[in-house]
Short mmCIF file of C-alpha atoms in Angstrom, two decimals:
data_model
loop_
_atom_site.label_atom_id
_atom_site.label_comp_id
_atom_site.label_asym_id
_atom_site.label_seq_id
_atom_site.Cartn_x
_atom_site.Cartn_y
_atom_site.Cartn_z
CA MET A 723 0.08 -0.06 0.04
CA ALA A 724 2.83 2.40 0.86
CA LEU A 725 4.57 1.52 -2.36
CA PHE A 726 1.37 2.38 -4.31
CA GLU A 727 1.01 5.64 -2.38
CA LEU A 728 4.79 6.43 -3.14
CA SER A 729 4.27 5.55 -6.85
CA ALA A 730 1.13 7.43 -7.08
CA GLY A 731 2.79 10.58 -5.52
CA ALA A 732 5.79 10.31 -7.87
CA ALA A 733 3.39 10.04 -10.79
CA LEU A 734 1.64 13.25 -9.64
CA ARG A 735 4.86 15.05 -9.34
CA VAL A 736 5.99 14.01 -12.74
CA LEU A 737 2.49 15.16 -14.28
CA ARG A 738 2.92 18.41 -12.46
CA ALA A 739 6.39 18.89 -13.92
CA VAL A 740 5.13 18.06 -17.33
CA GLY A 741 2.38 20.56 -16.93
CA VAL A 742 4.71 23.39 -15.81
CA VAL A 743 7.03 22.73 -18.91
CA ALA A 744 4.01 22.64 -21.24
CA ILE A 745 2.76 25.80 -19.68
CA ALA A 746 6.23 27.46 -20.07
CA ILE A 747 6.47 26.28 -23.75
CA PHE A 748 3.09 27.69 -24.46
CA ALA A 749 3.74 30.92 -22.77
CA ARG A 750 7.04 31.24 -24.68
CA GLY A 751 5.31 30.44 -27.95
CA PHE A 752 2.52 32.92 -27.26
CA PHE A 753 5.10 35.63 -26.41
CA ILE A 754 7.05 35.10 -29.61
CA LEU A 755 3.77 35.17 -31.50
CA TYR A 756 2.85 38.39 -29.89
CA GLN A 757 6.28 39.90 -30.67
CA LYS A 758 5.94 38.97 -34.36
CA ARG A 759 2.47 40.32 -34.70
CA MET A 760 3.44 43.69 -33.15
CA GLN A 761 6.67 43.78 -35.16
CA PHE A 762 4.53 43.63 -38.28
CA ARG A 763 2.03 46.12 -36.93
CA ARG A 764 4.63 48.58 -36.06
CA LEU A 765 6.08 48.36 -39.57
CA VAL A 766 2.68 48.91 -41.04
CA ALA A 767 1.94 51.79 -38.80
CA LYS A 768 5.40 53.57 -39.13
CA HIS A 769 5.16 53.50 -43.01
CA GLY A 770 1.45 53.88 -43.54
CA LEU A 771 1.14 50.66 -45.35
CA ASP A 772 -2.13 49.29 -46.90
CA VAL A 773 -2.60 45.63 -45.77
CA LEU A 774 -5.30 42.98 -45.39
CA PRO A 775 -7.24 42.92 -42.16
CA HIS A 776 -4.83 41.69 -39.57
CA SER A 777 -5.52 39.83 -36.46
CA LEU A 778 -3.29 40.01 -33.44
CA ILE A 779 -3.51 36.19 -33.01
CA PHE A 780 -3.85 34.91 -36.70
CA GLY A 781 -2.19 37.56 -38.63
CA HIS A 782 -3.33 37.15 -42.21
CA LEU A 783 -3.92 33.52 -41.80
CA ILE A 784 -7.70 33.99 -41.80
CA SER A 785 -7.67 36.47 -44.75
CA VAL A 786 -5.57 34.38 -46.97
CA GLY A 787 -7.47 31.18 -46.10
CA MET A 788 -10.71 32.62 -46.98
CA ALA A 789 -9.29 33.85 -50.23
CA MET A 790 -7.74 30.55 -51.10
CA ALA A 791 -10.87 28.74 -50.07
CA LYS A 792 -12.73 29.88 -53.16
CA HIS A 793 -10.31 27.75 -55.25
CA PRO A 794 -9.26 24.15 -55.49
CA ALA A 795 -7.97 22.86 -52.00
CA ASP A 796 -4.82 21.57 -53.56
CA LEU A 797 -3.87 24.78 -55.18
CA ASN A 798 -0.09 25.59 -54.82
CA GLY A 799 0.76 28.34 -52.23
CA GLN A 800 2.85 30.22 -54.77
CA VAL A 801 -0.31 31.41 -56.63
CA SER A 802 -1.67 32.99 -53.53
CA PRO A 803 -0.36 36.54 -54.17
CA LEU A 804 -2.17 36.44 -57.48
CA VAL A 805 -5.34 35.44 -55.84
CA LEU A 806 -5.11 38.23 -53.26
CA ALA A 807 -4.08 40.72 -55.80
CA ARG A 808 -7.15 40.01 -57.87
CA ASP A 809 -9.51 40.08 -54.80
CA HIS A 810 -7.98 43.19 -53.40
CA PRO A 811 -6.73 45.29 -56.37
CA GLU A 812 -6.90 48.45 -54.02
CA LEU A 813 -4.04 46.88 -51.98
CA ALA A 814 -2.01 45.65 -54.94
CA LYS A 815 -2.11 48.65 -57.20
CA ASP A 816 1.62 49.32 -56.58
CA GLY A 817 2.74 45.83 -57.14
CA VAL A 818 3.34 44.60 -53.65
CA LEU A 819 1.61 42.99 -50.85
CA TYR A 820 2.63 42.69 -47.14
CA ILE A 821 1.48 39.16 -45.91
CA ASP A 822 1.87 37.99 -42.36
CA LEU A 823 1.42 34.02 -42.19
CA TRP A 824 3.74 33.50 -39.24
CA PRO A 825 4.26 30.91 -37.81
CA ILE A 826 3.21 28.88 -41.00
CA SER A 827 5.69 30.86 -42.99
CA TYR A 828 7.96 33.87 -42.65
CA GLN A 829 6.29 37.41 -42.85
CA MET A 830 6.55 38.30 -46.45
CA LEU A 831 6.66 41.18 -48.96
CA ALA A 832 5.33 39.69 -52.10
CA VAL A 833 6.55 41.75 -55.18
CA PHE A 834 5.00 41.61 -58.51
CA HIS A 835 5.89 44.83 -60.14
CA PRO A 836 8.69 43.90 -62.65
CA ASP A 837 10.80 46.87 -62.00
CA MET A 838 10.60 46.48 -58.35
CA MET A 839 11.46 42.80 -58.71
CA ALA A 840 14.45 43.91 -60.58
CA GLN A 841 15.53 46.19 -57.77
CA PHE A 842 16.51 43.18 -55.31
CA CYS A 843 17.14 40.56 -57.86
CA GLN A 844 19.21 42.37 -60.57
CA GLU A 845 20.22 45.98 -59.75
CA ASN A 846 21.19 45.13 -56.25
CA SER A 847 20.93 41.39 -55.76
CA GLN A 848 20.11 40.95 -52.19
CA LEU A 849 21.21 37.82 -50.05
CA LYS A 850 19.09 34.73 -50.21
CA HIS A 851 16.61 34.36 -47.36
CA GLU A 852 17.59 32.13 -44.50
CA GLN A 853 14.43 30.02 -45.17
CA VAL A 854 16.17 28.69 -48.31
CA ARG A 855 19.45 27.60 -46.36
CA TRP A 856 17.09 26.07 -43.65
CA GLU A 857 15.07 24.18 -46.24
CA PHE A 858 18.00 22.65 -48.29
CA TYR A 859 20.53 22.15 -45.69
CA PRO A 860 19.67 18.46 -45.10
CA LEU A 861 20.02 17.87 -48.81
CA THR A 862 23.33 19.67 -49.69
CA LYS A 863 24.67 21.09 -46.53
CA ASN A 864 24.22 24.56 -48.25
CA LYS A 865 27.17 23.77 -50.63
CA ASP A 866 25.25 24.60 -53.77
CA LEU A 867 24.43 27.55 -55.97
CA VAL A 868 21.01 28.00 -54.72
CA THR A 869 21.69 28.52 -50.99
CA THR A 870 25.18 30.11 -51.06
CA ASP A 871 26.04 33.72 -51.20
CA GLY A 872 29.02 35.98 -51.55
CA ALA A 873 32.56 34.70 -52.42
CA GLN A 874 31.59 31.09 -52.16
CA TRP A 875 28.68 31.36 -54.60
CA LYS A 876 30.76 33.59 -56.97
CA ARG A 877 33.74 30.92 -56.96
CA TRP A 878 31.39 28.03 -57.79
CA ARG A 879 29.34 29.90 -60.26
CA SER A 880 32.44 30.63 -62.25
CA VAL A 881 33.47 26.88 -62.02
CA PHE A 882 30.20 25.72 -63.54
CA ASN A 883 29.41 28.41 -65.91
CA PRO A 884 31.44 27.10 -68.84
CA GLY A 885 29.57 23.84 -68.89
CA PHE A 886 26.14 25.40 -68.89
CA SER A 887 27.02 27.85 -71.82
CA THR A 888 24.80 27.79 -74.84
CA GLN A 889 27.64 26.49 -77.01
CA ASN A 890 28.55 23.72 -74.74
CA ILE A 891 24.84 22.60 -74.23
CA MET A 892 24.32 22.36 -77.99
CA SER A 893 27.28 20.26 -78.38
CA LEU A 894 25.73 17.76 -75.86
CA VAL A 895 22.40 17.67 -77.86
CA PRO A 896 23.27 14.27 -79.68
CA SER A 897 23.44 12.50 -76.27
CA PHE A 898 20.25 14.24 -75.12
CA VAL A 899 18.42 12.63 -78.25
CA GLU A 900 19.31 9.16 -76.97
CA GLU A 901 17.38 9.81 -73.67
CA VAL A 902 14.53 11.57 -75.35
CA LEU A 903 13.97 8.51 -77.62
CA VAL A 904 13.88 6.41 -74.45
CA PHE A 905 11.02 8.78 -73.27
CA LYS A 906 9.33 8.46 -76.62
CA ARG A 907 9.47 4.76 -76.61
CA TYR A 908 7.74 4.83 -73.32
CA LEU A 909 5.08 6.94 -74.48
CA GLU A 910 4.68 4.59 -77.62
CA GLY A 911 4.28 1.74 -75.08
CA ILE A 912 1.57 3.51 -73.19
CA ALA A 913 -0.24 4.22 -76.43
CA THR A 914 -0.23 0.44 -77.16
CA THR A 915 -1.69 -0.40 -73.65
CA GLY A 916 -4.11 2.39 -73.61
CA GLU A 917 -3.67 2.93 -69.87
CA VAL A 918 -3.82 6.18 -67.90
CA VAL A 919 -0.59 7.31 -66.49
CA ALA A 920 0.82 10.27 -64.61
CA LEU A 921 2.85 11.73 -67.43
CA GLU A 922 4.98 13.97 -65.11
CA THR A 923 6.56 10.93 -63.28
CA GLN A 924 8.16 9.69 -66.43
CA GLY A 925 9.03 13.07 -67.49
CA MET A 926 10.89 13.63 -64.21
CA LYS A 927 12.88 10.53 -64.91
CA ALA A 928 13.69 11.60 -68.59
CA THR A 929 14.92 14.91 -67.46
CA CYS A 930 17.10 13.30 -64.76
CA ASP A 931 18.60 11.14 -67.57
CA ILE A 932 19.39 14.19 -69.59
CA ILE A 933 20.90 16.09 -66.70
CA GLY A 934 23.09 13.03 -66.09
CA ARG A 935 24.34 13.19 -69.79
CA ALA A 936 24.90 16.95 -69.48
CA VAL A 937 26.67 16.84 -66.10
CA LEU A 938 28.48 13.47 -66.20
CA GLY A 939 28.40 12.30 -69.76
CA LYS A 940 26.56 9.05 -68.91
CA SER A 941 23.01 7.84 -68.88
CA LEU A 942 22.05 7.48 -65.16
CA GLY A 943 19.52 4.75 -66.40
CA ILE A 944 16.66 6.18 -64.47
CA GLN A 945 14.22 5.71 -67.18
CA THR A 946 14.98 2.14 -67.62
CA THR A 947 15.96 0.87 -64.18
CA PRO A 948 13.21 0.11 -61.69
CA ASP A 949 13.95 1.62 -58.39
CA ASN A 950 17.16 3.15 -59.56
CA PRO A 951 19.02 3.97 -56.28
CA LEU A 952 20.13 7.40 -57.15
CA PHE A 953 16.67 8.55 -58.30
CA LYS A 954 15.03 6.74 -55.35
CA ALA A 955 17.37 8.28 -52.83
CA LEU A 956 16.89 11.73 -54.40
CA LYS A 957 13.08 11.68 -54.37
CA GLU A 958 12.90 10.25 -50.74
CA ASN A 959 15.18 13.14 -49.62
CA ILE A 960 13.08 15.62 -51.50
CA ALA A 961 10.03 14.23 -49.68
CA TRP A 962 11.81 14.68 -46.34
CA LEU A 963 12.48 18.42 -46.88
CA ILE A 964 10.42 21.00 -45.00
CA PRO A 965 9.62 24.01 -47.02
CA GLU A 966 7.17 25.58 -44.61
CA TRP A 967 5.69 25.04 -41.06
CA ALA A 968 2.08 24.32 -42.20
CA PRO A 969 0.27 21.51 -40.44
CA ARG A 970 0.93 19.10 -43.37
CA GLN A 971 4.67 19.31 -42.56
CA TRP A 972 4.37 18.57 -38.83
CA GLY A 973 4.58 14.79 -39.23
CA LYS A 974 7.94 15.16 -40.89
CA MET A 975 9.12 17.60 -38.24
CA ILE A 976 8.52 15.26 -35.38
CA ASN A 977 9.39 11.99 -37.20
CA PRO A 978 12.45 10.41 -35.38
CA LEU A 979 13.37 8.57 -38.49
CA ARG A 980 13.85 11.66 -40.78
CA ARG A 981 17.40 12.37 -40.07
CA LEU A 982 18.54 8.80 -40.43
CA SER A 983 16.55 8.23 -43.57
CA MET A 984 18.17 11.44 -45.12
CA TRP A 985 21.61 10.37 -43.92
CA ARG A 986 21.21 7.11 -45.55
CA ASN A 987 19.86 8.61 -48.87
CA ASN A 988 22.66 11.10 -49.03
CA ALA A 989 25.14 8.39 -48.54
CA ILE A 990 23.59 6.50 -51.53
CA MET A 991 23.86 9.54 -53.61
CA ARG A 992 27.36 10.21 -52.61
CA ARG A 993 28.37 6.68 -53.47
CA GLU A 994 26.57 6.75 -56.87
CA LEU A 995 27.87 10.15 -57.82
CA ARG A 996 31.44 9.95 -56.56
CA SER A 997 32.65 7.21 -58.94
CA LEU A 998 30.99 8.96 -61.97
CA ILE A 999 32.97 12.22 -60.81
CA GLU A 1000 36.18 10.37 -60.44
CA GLU A 1001 35.71 8.81 -63.90
CA GLN A 1002 35.32 12.28 -65.30
CA TYR A 1003 38.50 13.33 -63.66
CA LYS A 1004 40.51 10.39 -64.92
CA ASN A 1005 39.37 11.01 -68.42
CA SER A 1006 39.21 14.81 -68.51
CA GLY A 1007 42.90 15.15 -69.78
CA HIS A 1008 42.23 13.40 -73.06
CA ILE A 1009 38.45 13.62 -73.82
CA GLU A 1010 37.85 14.78 -77.41
CA GLY A 1011 34.67 16.31 -78.69
CA PRO A 1012 31.85 17.54 -76.47
CA LYS A 1013 32.75 18.23 -72.81
CA THR A 1014 30.51 17.55 -69.98
CA ILE A 1015 29.63 20.08 -67.21
CA VAL A 1016 31.82 18.30 -64.65
CA ASN A 1017 34.69 18.08 -67.18
CA LEU A 1018 34.75 21.72 -67.90
CA ALA A 1019 34.30 22.42 -64.16
CA ILE A 1020 37.31 20.29 -63.51
CA ARG A 1021 39.45 22.35 -66.02
CA THR A 1022 38.17 25.66 -64.48
CA TYR A 1023 38.68 24.53 -60.91
CA VAL A 1024 42.34 23.48 -61.56
CA LYS A 1025 43.09 26.74 -63.48
CA GLU A 1026 41.60 28.93 -60.73
CA ASN A 1027 43.57 27.10 -58.17
CA GLY A 1028 46.65 28.22 -59.95
CA GLN A 1029 47.70 24.75 -61.24
CA THR A 1030 48.92 24.18 -64.76
CA SER A 1031 47.79 20.55 -64.87
CA MET A 1032 45.70 18.04 -63.10
CA GLY A 1033 47.42 15.71 -60.47
CA ASP A 1034 46.98 12.07 -60.19
CA VAL A 1035 44.42 12.35 -57.34
CA ILE A 1036 41.33 14.43 -57.40
CA ASP A 1037 40.95 17.17 -54.88
CA PRO A 1038 38.68 15.98 -52.10
CA GLU A 1039 37.06 19.47 -51.80
CA PHE A 1040 36.19 19.49 -55.46
CA VAL A 1041 34.54 15.94 -55.23
CA ASP A 1042 32.62 16.89 -52.05
CA ALA A 1043 31.33 20.22 -53.37
CA THR A 1044 30.51 18.75 -56.76
CA ILE A 1045 28.39 16.00 -55.33
CA GLU A 1046 26.34 18.60 -53.42
CA HIS A 1047 26.10 20.76 -56.51
CA ILE A 1048 24.92 17.75 -58.70
CA LYS A 1049 22.23 16.87 -56.22
CA MET A 1050 20.91 20.37 -56.47
CA PHE A 1051 21.11 20.42 -60.25
CA LEU A 1052 19.11 17.11 -60.31
CA PHE A 1053 16.58 18.50 -57.90
CA ALA A 1054 16.10 21.99 -59.49
CA GLY A 1055 16.21 20.62 -63.02
CA HIS A 1056 14.15 17.45 -63.01
CA ASP A 1057 10.84 18.41 -61.54
CA THR A 1058 10.63 22.03 -62.85
CA THR A 1059 11.41 20.84 -66.58
CA ALA A 1060 9.06 17.96 -66.32
CA SER A 1061 6.40 20.14 -64.88
CA THR A 1062 6.79 22.74 -67.82
CA LEU A 1063 6.64 19.85 -70.31
CA SER A 1064 3.41 18.64 -68.77
CA PHE A 1065 1.82 22.11 -68.98
CA ALA A 1066 3.07 22.46 -72.51
CA TYR A 1067 1.51 19.31 -73.64
CA TYR A 1068 -1.79 20.28 -71.80
CA SER A 1069 -1.76 23.77 -73.41
CA LEU A 1070 -1.20 22.53 -76.88
CA HIS A 1071 -3.97 19.82 -76.53
CA GLU A 1072 -6.45 22.48 -75.26
CA ASN A 1073 -5.38 24.79 -78.39
CA PRO A 1074 -5.43 22.44 -81.48
CA GLU A 1075 -4.92 25.35 -83.84
CA ILE A 1076 -1.63 26.11 -82.24
CA MET A 1077 -0.77 22.55 -82.15
CA ALA A 1078 -1.29 22.41 -85.84
CA LYS A 1079 0.98 25.36 -86.45
CA VAL A 1080 3.71 23.82 -84.37
CA ARG A 1081 3.56 20.50 -86.15
CA ALA A 1082 3.75 22.33 -89.42
CA GLU A 1083 6.89 24.08 -88.15
CA HIS A 1084 8.49 20.77 -87.43
CA ASP A 1085 7.57 19.51 -90.86
CA ALA A 1086 9.13 22.55 -92.56
CA VAL A 1087 12.40 22.29 -90.50
CA PHE A 1088 12.76 18.48 -90.18
CA GLY A 1089 10.87 17.21 -93.34
CA ALA A 1090 7.57 15.50 -93.59
CA ASP A 1091 8.97 12.13 -92.15
CA PRO A 1092 9.03 12.61 -88.31
CA SER A 1093 11.06 9.44 -87.86
CA GLN A 1094 14.06 11.45 -89.36
CA ALA A 1095 14.02 14.28 -86.89
CA ALA A 1096 16.22 12.55 -84.31
CA TYR A 1097 18.84 11.83 -86.73
CA MET A 1098 18.75 15.29 -88.14
CA ILE A 1099 18.97 16.98 -84.81
CA SER A 1100 21.92 14.64 -83.72
CA LYS A 1101 23.74 15.59 -86.89
CA THR A 1102 22.83 19.25 -86.76
CA PRO A 1103 21.76 20.47 -83.31
CA ALA A 1104 21.57 24.00 -84.43
CA LEU A 1105 18.19 23.09 -86.14
CA LEU A 1106 16.56 23.48 -82.82
CA ASN A 1107 17.29 27.11 -83.11
CA GLN A 1108 15.03 27.39 -86.25
CA LEU A 1109 11.85 26.67 -84.27
CA PRO A 1110 10.68 30.08 -83.34
CA LEU A 1111 6.90 28.89 -82.64
CA THR A 1112 8.15 26.06 -80.56
CA LEU A 1113 10.42 28.24 -78.58
CA ALA A 1114 7.39 30.61 -78.21
CA VAL A 1115 5.25 27.64 -76.90
CA VAL A 1116 7.95 27.03 -74.19
CA ARG A 1117 8.09 30.57 -73.32
CA GLU A 1118 4.43 31.09 -73.11
CA THR A 1119 4.14 27.90 -71.01
CA LEU A 1120 6.61 29.24 -68.51
CA ARG A 1121 4.85 32.57 -68.45
CA MET A 1122 1.72 31.08 -67.46
CA TYR A 1123 3.24 28.34 -65.23
CA PRO A 1124 6.50 29.44 -63.72
CA PRO A 1125 7.72 26.68 -61.35
CA VAL A 1126 9.00 28.87 -58.51
CA GLY A 1127 9.98 32.31 -57.41
CA SER A 1128 13.03 33.71 -55.79
CA VAL A 1129 13.05 34.79 -52.02
CA ARG A 1130 15.59 37.19 -50.69
CA ALA A 1131 16.31 38.74 -47.17
CA GLY A 1132 14.90 42.21 -46.37
CA SER A 1133 16.93 44.65 -44.14
CA PRO A 1134 16.35 47.74 -41.98
CA ASP A 1135 18.11 50.15 -44.46
CA TYR A 1136 16.82 48.52 -47.66
CA PHE A 1137 13.70 49.95 -49.42
CA LEU A 1138 11.88 49.09 -52.68
CA THR A 1139 10.69 52.18 -54.74
CA ASN A 1140 7.65 52.04 -57.04
CA PRO A 1141 8.87 53.88 -60.20
CA GLU A 1142 5.62 55.27 -61.06
CA THR A 1143 4.62 56.68 -57.63
CA GLY A 1144 8.02 57.15 -56.11
CA ARG A 1145 6.78 55.58 -52.86
CA GLN A 1146 9.19 53.46 -50.91
CA TYR A 1147 8.33 50.21 -49.35
CA PRO A 1148 10.27 48.81 -46.22
CA THR A 1149 11.73 45.29 -46.22
CA ASP A 1150 12.91 44.96 -42.64
CA ASN A 1151 12.49 41.47 -41.10
CA LEU A 1152 10.62 40.37 -44.24
CA MET A 1153 11.21 37.71 -46.81
CA MET A 1154 10.99 39.37 -50.18
CA PHE A 1155 9.26 37.00 -52.67
CA SER A 1156 9.82 37.73 -56.39
CA CYS A 1157 6.43 36.56 -57.46
CA SER A 1158 6.80 35.65 -61.15
CA TYR A 1159 3.58 33.84 -61.24
CA ALA A 1160 1.53 36.97 -60.15
CA MET A 1161 3.45 39.31 -62.39
CA GLN A 1162 3.23 37.12 -65.46
CA ARG A 1163 -0.54 36.89 -65.09
CA ASP A 1164 -1.00 40.66 -64.61
CA ALA A 1165 -3.04 42.41 -67.32
CA THR A 1166 -0.86 45.50 -66.73
CA TYR A 1167 1.82 43.86 -68.54
CA TRP A 1168 0.25 40.97 -70.51
CA ALA A 1169 -2.77 41.13 -72.75
CA ASP A 1170 -5.36 38.47 -71.89
CA PRO A 1171 -2.85 37.15 -69.28
CA ASP A 1172 -4.85 33.76 -68.71
CA THR A 1173 -4.97 32.91 -72.30
CA PHE A 1174 -2.31 30.63 -73.76
CA ASN A 1175 -0.98 32.72 -76.88
CA PRO A 1176 2.43 31.77 -77.91
CA GLU A 1177 2.11 34.03 -80.85
CA ARG A 1178 2.40 37.08 -78.37
CA TRP A 1179 6.13 36.19 -78.59
CA LEU A 1180 6.31 36.60 -82.51
CA THR A 1181 5.80 39.39 -84.70
CA LYS A 1182 3.75 39.10 -87.89
CA ASP A 1183 6.83 37.88 -89.88
CA GLY A 1184 7.66 35.39 -87.25
CA GLU A 1185 10.59 37.18 -85.78
CA PRO A 1186 10.77 37.40 -81.89
CA ALA A 1187 8.65 40.25 -80.47
CA GLN A 1188 9.90 42.82 -78.11
CA LEU A 1189 8.06 42.65 -74.73
CA ARG A 1190 8.31 44.93 -71.82
CA LYS A 1191 11.66 44.75 -69.89
CA ASN A 1192 11.81 42.58 -66.83
CA THR A 1193 8.40 40.85 -67.15
CA TRP A 1194 9.47 37.30 -68.16
CA ARG A 1195 11.44 35.79 -65.21
CA PRO A 1196 10.56 32.13 -64.77
CA PHE A 1197 14.36 31.56 -64.38
CA GLU A 1198 14.66 34.81 -62.48
CA LEU A 1199 16.88 37.58 -63.89
CA GLY A 1200 20.17 39.04 -62.72
CA PRO A 1201 23.30 37.50 -61.40
CA ARG A 1202 21.43 34.86 -59.39
CA SER A 1203 19.44 33.61 -62.45
CA CYS A 1204 19.14 29.97 -62.91
CA ILE A 1205 22.49 28.51 -64.39
CA GLY A 1206 20.58 25.65 -66.07
CA GLN A 1207 18.18 27.63 -68.05
CA GLU A 1208 19.79 27.03 -71.38
CA LEU A 1209 19.69 23.33 -70.71
CA ALA A 1210 16.00 23.39 -69.70
CA MET A 1211 15.01 25.33 -72.74
CA THR A 1212 16.96 22.99 -75.09
CA GLU A 1213 15.49 19.92 -73.40
CA LEU A 1214 11.91 21.20 -73.78
CA LYS A 1215 12.36 22.12 -77.48
CA LEU A 1216 13.99 18.78 -78.19
CA ILE A 1217 11.30 16.74 -76.49
CA LEU A 1218 8.49 18.56 -78.23
CA ALA A 1219 10.18 18.14 -81.74
CA LEU A 1220 10.56 14.47 -81.22
CA THR A 1221 7.04 13.66 -79.84
CA LEU A 1222 4.46 16.06 -81.19
CA ARG A 1223 4.11 14.85 -84.71
CA GLU A 1224 3.80 11.09 -83.98
CA LEU A 1225 1.86 11.21 -80.59
CA ASP A 1226 -1.20 12.79 -79.08
CA ILE A 1227 -0.87 13.40 -75.40
CA VAL A 1228 -4.35 13.35 -74.02
CA PRO A 1229 -5.14 14.87 -70.56
CA MET A 1230 -7.71 12.86 -68.66
CA TYR A 1231 -9.02 15.26 -66.23
CA ALA A 1232 -12.75 14.90 -65.38
CA PRO A 1233 -14.63 17.59 -67.33
CA THR A 1234 -16.59 18.30 -64.18
CA GLY A 1235 -13.53 18.74 -62.16
CA GLU A 1236 -12.37 21.85 -60.20
CA ARG A 1237 -10.83 24.55 -62.30
CA PHE A 1238 -8.41 27.48 -61.49
CA PHE A 1239 -8.99 30.48 -63.83
CA GLY A 1240 -10.90 28.19 -66.22
CA ALA A 1241 -8.31 25.42 -66.47
CA LEU A 1242 -8.62 21.98 -65.26
CA MET A 1243 -4.89 21.53 -64.98
CA TYR A 1244 -3.26 24.04 -62.54
CA GLN A 1245 -0.16 24.35 -60.35
CA ALA A 1246 -0.90 22.10 -57.34
CA HIS A 1247 0.66 21.06 -54.06
CA VAL A 1248 1.82 17.64 -54.59
CA SER A 1249 2.69 15.50 -51.55
CA GLY A 1250 6.40 14.57 -51.44
CA GLU A 1251 7.42 17.52 -53.88
CA LEU A 1252 8.62 21.07 -53.16
CA THR A 1253 7.81 23.17 -56.19
CA ALA A 1254 4.47 23.69 -58.04
CA HIS A 1255 3.38 20.63 -60.08
CA PRO A 1256 0.59 19.90 -62.48
CA LYS A 1257 -2.65 18.66 -60.63
CA GLY A 1258 -2.46 14.87 -60.19
CA GLY A 1259 0.86 14.63 -62.10
CA MET A 1260 -1.11 15.27 -65.32
CA PRO A 1261 -3.03 11.94 -66.01
CA VAL A 1262 -2.86 11.16 -69.78
CA ILE A 1263 -3.49 8.55 -72.32
CA VAL A 1264 -1.18 8.51 -75.49
CA LYS A 1265 -2.44 7.88 -78.92
CA LYS A 1266 -0.30 7.11 -81.96
CA ARG A 1267 -1.15 9.60 -84.77
CA VAL A 1268 -2.00 8.26 -88.19
CA LEU A 1269 0.26 10.20 -90.56
CA SER A 1270 -0.67 10.70 -94.27
#
């Protein structure tokens, strides 16, 4: 009995201690919440800012939630500034919105005036926001071009720039053709079975294999190898990353297996990539013909380190950094390009008159027999530069569906200035979001912004049209623009050139399904992914075209 009383007393003391700790944690959290809300309110009051109705408890969570509730529940968060701007044009008239979603996200200054975006991305490129480093540290330890700043970023950008140049990418096109033909054969197989598939899934595998060819000079075999260890490890680690603190992320935050799983997957990727990098180093001195991105990076790295020739042993620092850079190249390049490809197929299917013109352009450049196009492009890659309408399709797709925007850090002494009104906007303690989606759907800069119209990119004689400065920025503009944009544009033109004339890619969305601005296919939040993806991975059937 005494033992029972002792145990009960001990348990009661433990419960009291737990209760005290819980109250302390709650009080601390509430105090931080109060500080954040008052910090935002003081900024608004000091500068006379016009903002959405702001709650001391919920900030703008209710206002934004009510606006987004009018649209599909899986709509990607990057479109929210556009939704808010259209719902509240009186607040968005200067091209900015102040949004307080803490603690779900950082307090934000969403910017969608092209010249104001240029101020912090081009004219005075600001540092990346800490959210980017926090998000990607588990994947790359912040040893990549996306998360680094200053001298480290400048050094590695100069190392990798030669490999991503237009001239070098064009020299690698014949190897890209081989991977696109694998993708095409997959589509032909789907046409035979008649099954419905998520097109983006195979598109991501194809773009990963193309990146492998560009970076390492070898096929990674992701399209043809079930459960490819490199791809599997990459996708699992992407799924573990935490881009925000919304409730849907809480399970990952508290999962005790997250760190172990990411460590194991990073080890797999290091093992797979290390041998390929060492092979490139071993052969880099006597490779003739096209040079891979890593091969040119090795040469630049050696030269910048003051060496006249490569030693017998590769520098461990170069290997370590290159592995992390390649992981980011694979992440940043594979799903954004595959998503854009999916939206291009969808948009062309929804606009058959444009599709007919694109196919006619391919006939004119490659001849009436589409089976010869792969050979012709491999022999003369510059033919891809003779496809102005195809390029316009890619540009228009990226205008309507940019995969991601850039985020930069605000500071107490840094202000954005509206060039028309001269009004200054503070950035202190804010994450500046270069919202390309909202700006590229703004009727101020684009006629009929929700209409897919590739011909807006061309003059009547087929030459490129001159559009307003700073208004097309799916790869961002300025010194921190995407290093892989030439690779991505080349991939997309190549895939369209080798598939459109022989295959019909038919989206299989229910006609009664939810729409966003009239479209059944929109940028959605997809579980396990970070960037905006097509709803449902773009379910399609494929049909072989009967050619006359």
